[in-house]
Structure formats: structure tokens, C-alpha cells
Amino acid sequence: MPPLPTVVVTGGAGFIGSHTVDRLMETGHRVVVLDNFSTGKRSNLARWAGDPALDIVTCDITNGIFAALAPLTKLHGPVERIVHLAAQVSVVHSVANPHVDMTVNYGGTLHVLEYARAHHVKKVVFASSAAVYGDVTQLPVAEETACQPVSPYGIDKLASELALDYYANVHGVPTTALRFFNVFGPRQDPSSPYSGVISIFTDRARAGKPLTIFGDGSQTRDFVFVGDVVRGIVAALGDGNSRMIANVGTGNEISVGELARTIVDLCGGKSTLEHAPPRAGEILKSRARVDRLRDALGVVAQTSLVDGLRATLA
Ligand code: UD2
């Protein structure tokens, strides 16, 4: 039997990472998870405990990737493809700590790309973000729109995209960047004030606690279920589509106020809604144009917001 193709998932113990690992394991890949466990959890990968096709290596993406992978590639052969998800994920945190954001998000991407160049990796798929666009005047926002990020996070994701393009163009490393909109679903950790809004709102609404809306709640987001995002990642991991950038969203938007009311209703209506001042560095409106996701990658988001919220609450 030929050896299983090895896929490295950086940030593989995290929210999107662990769902990606599930799909890759289910489809017969050898998977190596690199994670520093700052926010990732071993419990997210518990269903694969003892499976010889999965290796979990504690590794900080800002320095250790070559050393972490050397013993494994000696045993199992070269890394074929990389999904690079390890990141500092909070826009608000990046505003307060721009150097940390740059080191982890841009620096980490450079380490991954250097590894890919040195080891002739066949594809690097990178988790970029809708934050690269900044405040746009026309929605849905298409990939060709001029990027004017309004946070260090958006700047670092955009710089990483440029690095991907450079490595593809100059060093022949095939790369695809996926601009995630607001990803939600099971395993998104609600414990930090920087956590995704749906994880916070569902956690609090389930407990009957008040929900805090930053600003007047009219800001909108395109919330895409994690299962649909993983389908985009897996499609992008294949050959082709190098130097491509694609939005990963649903093409729909909902205001944060309406989202809060929907979640409270789904949870039995006990929570009240409170308001706090708007957060710095935030965009106001967000909705993805998804033609490229559909046409180039063959992926259309299938999970409605309410179905995704029910799956998250379950
Ligand atoms: C999300 C991603 C980010 C990036 C971006 C792309 C997370 C944690 N961050 O940033 O990585 O990809 O999308 O656009 O997934 N809010 C409240 N109350 C709360 C928490 C949040 O009103 O308790 C509001 C917040 O002010 C914002 C919206 O909900 O307007 C979404 O906030 P978020 O932190 O979930 O995500 P965002 O869009 O800042």
C-alpha cells in the first residue's frame, strides 16, 4: 500500500483546526498537528486518541516548525500539504498588542512558508480573514476589492497573503489563501472576552445571563458554519488554484442585535440584552461575495445560521 499523504495542520487542536483534522482523518490522511496549546485543547482531538495516523506535536509556530517535523518526516516521509491555521485570532487583542499579533500571525506564516519552500510542499492553505478588507462601501465584498485594513490583525493577514504570493511566484510553493468571514460552531471557546461572539452569546444565553452588545448592534457579520469552512479548506488543499485568494462566507449578513435576539429566543428567552461602547478597530458591515468559492473550489455554504446555532447549542 502507498504511504498515506501527510498533511500538517498548524493550530490543529483549536476550533477550526480540530474540525479540519476530523475531516482529514476521516478521509484517510496521515495528519500532524502542530499547536502550542495556548488556546487549542487536546480534548478537541480526543476521538483520535491512539490512532497511529495522527501525531500531535507541541510547537510554537513562531520558531519550532523545522525541529518539530524533522523526526516525523524521517519516520513517515515528507510533508505533502500544510493547512496553516495557527494564529492570534482576536481583532481587539491585535489593537492592544500589535507586536504580538505581527510575530504570531505574520512571523508564523513566514516560518510555515520557509518550511514549505525547503521541503517542496505541494500546497499551503492559509487562513486569511475578511478583516483584510477593512470598511468597504460595497457589499457583498469581492476578492478584487482594494484592501484597507483597520486593525493590526487585518494588516498582518494581508501581509501574510502577500508573502504567500511571493513564495508561490518566486519560490514555486503552491499556495491558496482563504479569507474567512465569521466562523462559528461547536468547540469555539467562549472563555475569553476576545472569543467569537456566537460562542459568547450561546454560552451566556444558555445560562440565562445578559448578553452585551458592543455599540448599537447594527454592525453586521457574515457568519459561516465551521463544517462549511472545512469543506473550503479541503477543496483548497488539492492541486491547482495556486496564488488564489477566495472568500469563505455564506453571502448573507445579520446584525449583531438580531443575532442576539435569535440566540436568546433559541435558548428560551430568559436573557436580557445590554449595550456597551463599540470596540476599537472593528469593521461595521461585512458580507462575502462567494462566487469564487463556488466556481473555483466547488463549495457553497450549506448550513443555515439557525441550523448552525442549534448544532452549536447541542
Ligand atoms: C472575527 C474573527 C477574526 C476575523 C474577523 C473577520 C473571532 C474571535 N474573530 O472578528 O479572527 O476573522 O472575524 O471579519 O472569530 N460582539 C458583541 N458582544 C460580544 C462579543 C462581540 O457585540 O460579547 C460584537 C463585536 O463588537 C463585533 C461582532 O460581535 O461587532 C463580532 O465580533 P467577534 O469578536 O466575534 O468577531 P470579529 O468580527 O471582531
XYZ file of C-alpha atoms and ligand atoms in Angstrom:
353
model
C 0.000 0.000 0.000
C 1.402 3.505 -0.792
C 2.127 5.653 2.263
C -0.682 7.929 3.396
C -0.253 11.542 2.245
C 0.862 13.627 5.224
C -0.958 16.873 5.944
C 0.288 19.240 8.653
C -2.373 21.299 10.404
C -0.939 24.204 12.390
C -3.321 25.193 15.157
C -4.838 21.729 14.728
C -6.031 21.486 18.343
C -8.060 24.674 18.034
C -11.613 25.320 16.937
C -11.335 25.290 13.127
C -8.175 23.164 13.265
C -9.712 20.237 15.112
C -12.697 20.112 12.734
C -10.207 20.124 9.842
C -8.280 17.270 11.444
C -11.527 15.293 11.832
C -12.272 15.597 8.118
C -8.720 14.733 7.035
C -8.574 11.698 9.322
C -11.981 10.522 8.123
C -10.713 10.672 4.536
C -7.581 8.603 5.143
C -4.756 11.089 5.569
C -1.820 10.974 7.932
C -2.127 14.152 9.976
C 0.409 16.038 12.041
C -0.994 18.654 14.390
C 1.327 21.476 15.416
C -0.098 23.501 18.292
C 1.342 25.439 21.218
C -1.847 24.802 23.231
C -2.172 28.449 24.182
C -5.816 28.226 23.162
C -6.006 24.797 21.491
C -7.094 21.801 23.575
C -6.107 18.147 23.465
C -9.722 17.284 24.250
C -10.724 18.632 20.812
C -8.789 15.705 19.303
C -9.806 13.096 21.879
C -11.737 10.963 19.383
C -8.455 10.143 17.595
C -6.533 9.131 20.734
C -4.217 6.222 19.955
C -4.775 6.407 16.196
C -1.365 5.886 14.568
C -2.304 8.167 11.649
C -2.333 11.229 13.937
C 0.699 12.850 15.552
C 0.257 15.791 17.910
C 3.364 17.903 18.455
C 3.626 20.830 20.839
C 5.184 23.544 18.726
C 5.177 27.307 18.658
C 4.635 28.452 15.098
C 6.921 31.440 15.657
C 10.048 29.258 15.744
C 9.838 25.480 16.049
C 8.380 24.059 12.851
C 11.574 22.601 11.309
C 12.625 20.844 14.540
C 9.093 19.657 15.281
C 8.623 17.975 11.917
C 12.130 16.504 11.393
C 11.668 13.282 13.442
C 8.247 12.604 11.933
C 9.296 13.042 8.327
C 12.208 10.690 8.999
C 9.695 8.049 10.076
C 6.811 8.662 7.668
C 8.210 10.552 4.681
C 7.796 14.140 3.560
C 5.004 16.546 4.403
C 2.820 16.851 1.342
C 0.448 19.662 2.268
C 0.025 22.233 5.055
C -3.091 23.915 6.441
C -1.861 26.972 8.332
C -4.436 27.965 10.937
C -2.258 28.738 13.987
C -2.855 32.384 14.833
C -3.725 35.022 17.333
C -7.404 35.283 16.332
C -8.705 38.395 18.051
C -9.003 41.698 16.213
C -9.362 43.561 19.537
C -6.294 41.867 21.026
C -4.271 42.924 17.976
C -5.172 46.570 18.579
C -3.806 46.376 22.126
C -0.819 44.153 21.224
C 0.246 44.821 17.629
C 3.740 43.358 18.037
C 2.410 40.065 19.387
C -0.028 39.916 16.514
C 2.710 40.558 13.952
C 5.063 37.999 15.475
C 2.478 35.242 15.661
C 0.396 35.924 12.584
C 2.867 37.289 10.051
C 6.016 35.746 11.561
C 4.309 32.367 11.926
C 3.255 32.414 8.283
C 6.846 33.112 7.205
C 8.070 30.091 9.177
C 5.469 27.887 7.513
C 6.364 29.203 4.057
C 10.087 28.753 4.674
C 9.426 25.135 5.653
C 7.258 24.635 2.557
C 9.981 26.075 0.319
C 12.768 23.994 1.857
C 10.759 20.760 1.709
C 8.931 21.209 -1.596
C 5.485 21.065 -0.019
C 2.787 20.670 -2.667
C 0.241 23.072 -1.194
C -0.053 25.595 1.625
C -3.587 26.688 2.528
C -3.650 29.778 4.711
C -6.388 31.084 6.997
C -6.692 34.699 5.988
C -9.592 36.849 7.074
C -12.318 39.236 5.991
C -10.504 41.713 8.246
C -8.124 42.452 5.321
C -10.855 44.476 3.608
C -11.486 46.999 6.365
C -14.592 49.135 5.988
C -15.862 48.714 2.460
C -18.533 50.740 0.727
C -19.950 47.956 -1.415
C -21.351 44.670 -0.180
C -21.066 41.801 -0.780
C -17.313 42.305 -0.802
C -15.445 40.604 -3.656
C -11.819 39.466 -3.580
C -10.778 42.193 -6.057
C -11.850 44.954 -3.652
C -8.971 47.190 -2.564
C -7.883 46.146 0.925
C -7.701 48.841 3.591
C -7.487 47.001 6.902
C -8.420 48.960 10.029
C -6.629 46.748 12.585
C -3.155 45.264 13.063
C -4.834 41.877 12.673
C -6.118 42.800 9.215
C -2.717 44.220 8.265
C -0.897 41.051 9.332
C -3.315 38.801 7.480
C -2.873 40.939 4.351
C 0.916 40.877 4.732
C 0.719 37.092 5.038
C -1.257 36.908 1.814
C 1.452 38.932 0.085
C 4.070 36.551 1.476
C 2.096 33.585 0.136
C 2.013 35.176 -3.278
C 5.727 35.896 -3.133
C 6.590 32.311 -2.181
C 4.363 30.965 -4.956
C 5.712 33.344 -7.546
C 9.420 33.377 -6.658
C 9.947 30.015 -4.934
C 7.298 27.885 -6.641
C 5.399 26.976 -3.456
C 1.729 26.419 -4.414
C -0.457 28.465 -2.061
C -4.119 29.352 -1.568
C -5.402 31.993 0.877
C -8.930 31.682 2.234
C -10.491 34.833 3.658
C -12.645 33.502 6.463
C -15.623 35.585 7.451
C -17.078 34.972 10.945
C -16.680 31.271 11.614
C -18.808 29.641 14.325
C -19.781 26.209 15.562
C -19.144 23.585 18.227
C -15.782 23.771 20.107
C -15.422 27.533 19.709
C -14.192 28.516 23.159
C -16.315 31.213 24.849
C -13.997 31.719 27.816
C -12.115 34.844 26.709
C -13.581 38.315 26.176
C -11.919 38.045 22.747
C -13.840 34.885 21.826
C -16.169 34.770 18.823
C -19.482 36.498 19.505
C -21.628 33.413 18.858
C -19.653 31.329 21.352
C -20.087 34.061 23.984
C -23.774 34.686 23.262
C -24.741 30.982 23.193
C -22.799 30.319 26.387
C -24.485 33.176 28.243
C -27.973 32.666 26.791
C -27.917 29.015 27.814
C -27.231 30.125 31.380
C -29.910 32.853 31.257
C -27.245 35.578 31.715
C -27.442 39.003 29.992
C -25.770 39.433 26.582
C -23.618 42.519 25.985
C -23.839 44.126 22.557
C -20.930 46.450 21.704
C -22.304 49.587 20.062
C -25.912 49.826 18.902
C -25.933 46.297 17.458
C -26.416 47.445 13.862
C -22.984 46.167 12.798
C -23.327 43.110 10.576
C -21.323 39.955 10.034
C -21.425 37.004 7.622
C -21.457 34.008 9.969
C -20.323 30.774 8.342
C -20.593 27.366 9.994
C -17.319 25.584 10.687
C -18.349 22.470 8.721
C -18.702 24.611 5.592
C -15.339 26.259 6.249
C -13.669 22.847 6.482
C -15.137 21.914 3.102
C -13.467 25.016 1.684
C -10.133 24.138 3.296
C -10.173 20.574 1.988
C -11.087 21.746 -1.519
C -8.247 24.288 -1.469
C -5.745 21.623 -0.348
C -5.985 19.888 -3.706
C -3.743 20.648 -6.672
C -4.441 23.809 -8.648
C -5.725 27.218 -7.554
C -2.232 28.370 -6.617
C -1.909 32.089 -5.871
C -5.661 32.172 -5.459
C -7.472 34.134 -2.776
C -11.078 33.177 -2.005
C -13.663 34.444 0.437
C -15.183 31.823 2.716
C -18.599 33.002 3.864
C -22.258 32.464 3.130
C -23.125 35.620 1.191
C -25.632 36.575 3.935
C -25.282 39.084 6.757
C -27.077 39.592 10.051
C -26.764 42.409 12.560
C -25.306 41.630 15.960
C -28.547 42.860 17.565
C -30.665 40.440 15.550
C -28.191 37.656 16.186
C -28.509 38.267 19.932
C -32.314 38.138 19.765
C -32.233 34.937 17.677
C -29.943 33.219 20.168
C -31.984 34.351 23.180
C -35.148 33.000 21.506
C -33.490 29.645 20.733
C -32.474 29.396 24.391
C -35.922 30.056 25.862
C -35.914 33.859 26.065
C -34.551 34.377 29.620
C -31.529 36.596 28.850
C -31.703 40.367 28.617
C -29.687 42.482 26.155
C -27.302 45.163 27.391
C -25.216 47.682 25.450
C -21.574 48.747 25.903
C -19.439 51.184 23.860
C -18.294 49.965 20.414
C -14.888 48.257 20.176
C -11.854 49.901 18.543
C -10.566 48.627 15.208
C -13.829 46.982 14.230
C -15.445 46.966 10.830
C -19.122 47.941 10.614
C -20.567 45.807 7.839
C -19.422 42.505 6.432
C -20.817 40.137 3.816
C -18.874 37.930 1.445
C -19.228 37.601 -2.259
C -18.916 33.847 -2.652
C -18.760 33.277 -6.422
C -15.105 32.280 -6.378
C -15.598 29.837 -3.515
C -18.330 28.199 -5.574
C -16.746 28.404 -9.036
C -13.095 27.659 -8.271
C -13.447 25.393 -5.255
C -16.921 23.951 -5.811
C -18.062 24.872 -2.305
C -21.345 26.509 -1.290
C -22.112 27.000 2.398
C -24.929 24.599 3.229
C -25.676 25.209 6.896
C -28.181 27.966 7.706
C -27.461 30.255 10.638
C -30.264 28.769 12.722
C -29.232 25.162 11.984
C -25.644 26.090 12.840
C -26.760 27.762 16.067
C -28.766 24.645 17.005
C -25.704 22.441 16.342
C -23.579 24.794 18.436
C -26.079 24.789 21.314
C -26.329 20.999 21.201
C -13.879 37.796 13.555
C -12.754 36.851 13.905
C -11.468 37.366 13.344
C -11.586 37.730 11.875
C -12.833 38.576 11.596
C -13.136 38.736 10.123
C -13.174 35.704 16.039
C -12.923 35.694 17.507
N -12.610 36.726 15.352
O -13.651 39.080 14.176
O -10.459 36.382 13.537
O -11.537 36.610 11.070
O -13.993 37.982 12.171
O -14.081 39.748 9.961
O -13.820 34.844 15.476
N -19.693 41.458 19.907
C -20.667 41.869 20.804
N -20.668 41.303 22.047
C -19.778 40.344 22.435
C -18.780 39.959 21.510
C -18.765 40.533 20.247
O -21.490 42.735 20.493
O -19.864 39.871 23.583
C -19.724 42.028 18.555
C -18.407 42.692 18.189
O -18.372 44.016 18.643
C -18.448 42.563 16.664
C -19.221 41.272 16.409
O -19.901 40.984 17.628
O -19.129 43.657 16.093
C -18.335 40.112 16.048
O -17.278 40.062 16.990
P -16.257 38.828 17.058
O -15.260 39.123 18.122
O -16.998 37.544 17.125
O -15.602 38.810 15.605
P -14.896 39.922 14.706
O -15.823 40.248 13.584
O -14.318 41.021 15.524
